[in-house]
Amino acid sequence: MIEFQHVHKSYNNGFIALKDINLKIEQGEYVAVIGLSGAGKSTLIRCINRMHDITDGSLQVNGVEVSTLKGQEIRTLRRGIGMIFQSFNLVSRMSALKNVLVSFVPDMPFWRKALGIFTKQQKIEALEALDQMKILDKSFTRVDQLSGGQQQRVALARTLAQKPQIILADEPVASLDPVTAQQVMSDFQRINEELNMTIIMNIHHVELALEYATRVIGIRNGEIVYDGPASAVTENVLNHIYNGKLKEELTMV
């Protein structure tokens, strides 16, 4: 479980990104975080894996207070939390398989890291992750030769290989065409349902959020202004979240 209690986040320039966030997310939920640009969506999910430190309040993941962790404790936390980015964060000159194998590097002995030697079991698990994402046939293809959707699937396979309990996704379909975005969102939905994996996604595409997520959190000016089932989101709710600027926001995507 993920629990925010009176969480605040401000930056050194004085900008307040999150204001008194109180939130519980249970294991197996598929949550979409929506709102205007700069509303605090990315900050919210990046606090969960300590990419950003909170300024005040309590943030716990499975009963562990995230803000007090140090060194190896932070690395252990992040092993259980996969992170998917808009830009895929793949090594373009390497094959899909080698990109997935990178997920094992943090736990490897130094000499294996230095020589790039992976065990047979690690290779099997990496191939299984690619197969799970239905991209096994691209295992030995350089990722810069893959489409955007295929690259995002490789990124998902890399995350699955580390066997996380939680996946955080920061605008994972923002750079994809509409058809491919639908396919990738379906992949997230399948992972959520088949593996009972918690997925928390910051997303601009409101229609995709409502179609695929089961729960929607709306943020405006750093505050949660809506938290409920995706099926209950109405035009009035969207106007409240976006302060009447939804159409303007969508033209910026």
JSON list of N, CA and C in Angstrom, two decimals, residues 19 21 48 65 85 126 141 185 194 196-197 220 227:
[
{"chain": "A", "resi": 19, "resn": "LYS", "atom": "N", "xyz": [0.34, 20.26, -2.04]},
{"chain": "A", "resi": 19, "resn": "LYS", "atom": "CA", "xyz": [-0.19, 20.91, -0.84]},
{"chain": "A", "resi": 19, "resn": "LYS", "atom": "C", "xyz": [-1.10, 19.95, -0.07]},
{"chain": "A", "resi": 21, "resn": "ILE", "atom": "N", "xyz": [-1.30, 16.69, 0.68]},
{"chain": "A", "resi": 21, "resn": "ILE", "atom": "CA", "xyz": [-1.82, 15.52, -0.03]},
{"chain": "A", "resi": 21, "resn": "ILE", "atom": "C", "xyz": [-2.10, 14.38, 0.95]},
{"chain": "A", "resi": 48, "resn": "ILE", "atom": "N", "xyz": [7.07, 9.01, -4.76]},
{"chain": "A", "resi": 48, "resn": "ILE", "atom": "CA", "xyz": [6.85, 7.65, -4.28]},
{"chain": "A", "resi": 48, "resn": "ILE", "atom": "C", "xyz": [8.14, 6.84, -4.27]},
{"chain": "A", "resi": 65, "resn": "GLU", "atom": "N", "xyz": [8.53, 4.24, 5.83]},
{"chain": "A", "resi": 65, "resn": "GLU", "atom": "CA", "xyz": [8.56, 5.69, 5.66]},
{"chain": "A", "resi": 65, "resn": "GLU", "atom": "C", "xyz": [9.65, 6.04, 4.64]},
{"chain": "A", "resi": 85, "resn": "PHE", "atom": "N", "xyz": [9.15, 5.90, -18.48]},
{"chain": "A", "resi": 85, "resn": "PHE", "atom": "CA", "xyz": [9.25, 7.30, -18.89]},
{"chain": "A", "resi": 85, "resn": "PHE", "atom": "C", "xyz": [8.71, 7.52, -20.30]},
{"chain": "A", "resi": 126, "resn": "ALA", "atom": "N", "xyz": [14.93, -12.43, -18.71]},
{"chain": "A", "resi": 126, "resn": "ALA", "atom": "CA", "xyz": [14.81, -11.29, -19.62]},
{"chain": "A", "resi": 126, "resn": "ALA", "atom": "C", "xyz": [13.99, -11.68, -20.85]},
{"chain": "A", "resi": 141, "resn": "THR", "atom": "N", "xyz": [17.12, -7.36, -31.87]},
{"chain": "A", "resi": 141, "resn": "THR", "atom": "CA", "xyz": [17.07, -6.16, -32.72]},
{"chain": "A", "resi": 141, "resn": "THR", "atom": "C", "xyz": [17.49, -4.94, -31.91]},
{"chain": "A", "resi": 185, "resn": "MET", "atom": "N", "xyz": [-1.45, 1.31, -23.70]},
{"chain": "A", "resi": 185, "resn": "MET", "atom": "CA", "xyz": [-2.36, 1.38, -22.56]},
{"chain": "A", "resi": 185, "resn": "MET", "atom": "C", "xyz": [-2.99, 0.02, -22.29]},
{"chain": "A", "resi": 194, "resn": "GLU", "atom": "N", "xyz": [-3.34, -9.19, -14.87]},
{"chain": "A", "resi": 194, "resn": "GLU", "atom": "CA", "xyz": [-2.75, -10.51, -14.79]},
{"chain": "A", "resi": 194, "resn": "GLU", "atom": "C", "xyz": [-1.81, -10.67, -13.60]},
{"chain": "A", "resi": 196, "resn": "ASN", "atom": "N", "xyz": [-1.73, -8.42, -10.89]},
{"chain": "A", "resi": 196, "resn": "ASN", "atom": "CA", "xyz": [-2.21, -7.67, -9.72]},
{"chain": "A", "resi": 196, "resn": "ASN", "atom": "C", "xyz": [-1.18, -6.61, -9.30]},
{"chain": "A", "resi": 197, "resn": "MET", "atom": "N", "xyz": [-0.61, -5.96, -10.30]},
{"chain": "A", "resi": 197, "resn": "MET", "atom": "CA", "xyz": [0.43, -4.98, -10.06]},
{"chain": "A", "resi": 197, "resn": "MET", "atom": "C", "xyz": [-0.16, -3.57, -9.97]},
{"chain": "A", "resi": 220, "resn": "ARG", "atom": "N", "xyz": [-5.08, 19.90, -9.14]},
{"chain": "A", "resi": 220, "resn": "ARG", "atom": "CA", "xyz": [-5.08, 21.28, -9.61]},
{"chain": "A", "resi": 220, "resn": "ARG", "atom": "C", "xyz": [-4.29, 22.12, -8.63]},
{"chain": "A", "resi": 227, "resn": "ASP", "atom": "N", "xyz": [-10.93, 12.40, -6.59]},
{"chain": "A", "resi": 227, "resn": "ASP", "atom": "CA", "xyz": [-10.37, 11.07, -6.38]},
{"chain": "A", "resi": 227, "resn": "ASP", "atom": "C", "xyz": [-11.54, 10.08, -6.37]}
]
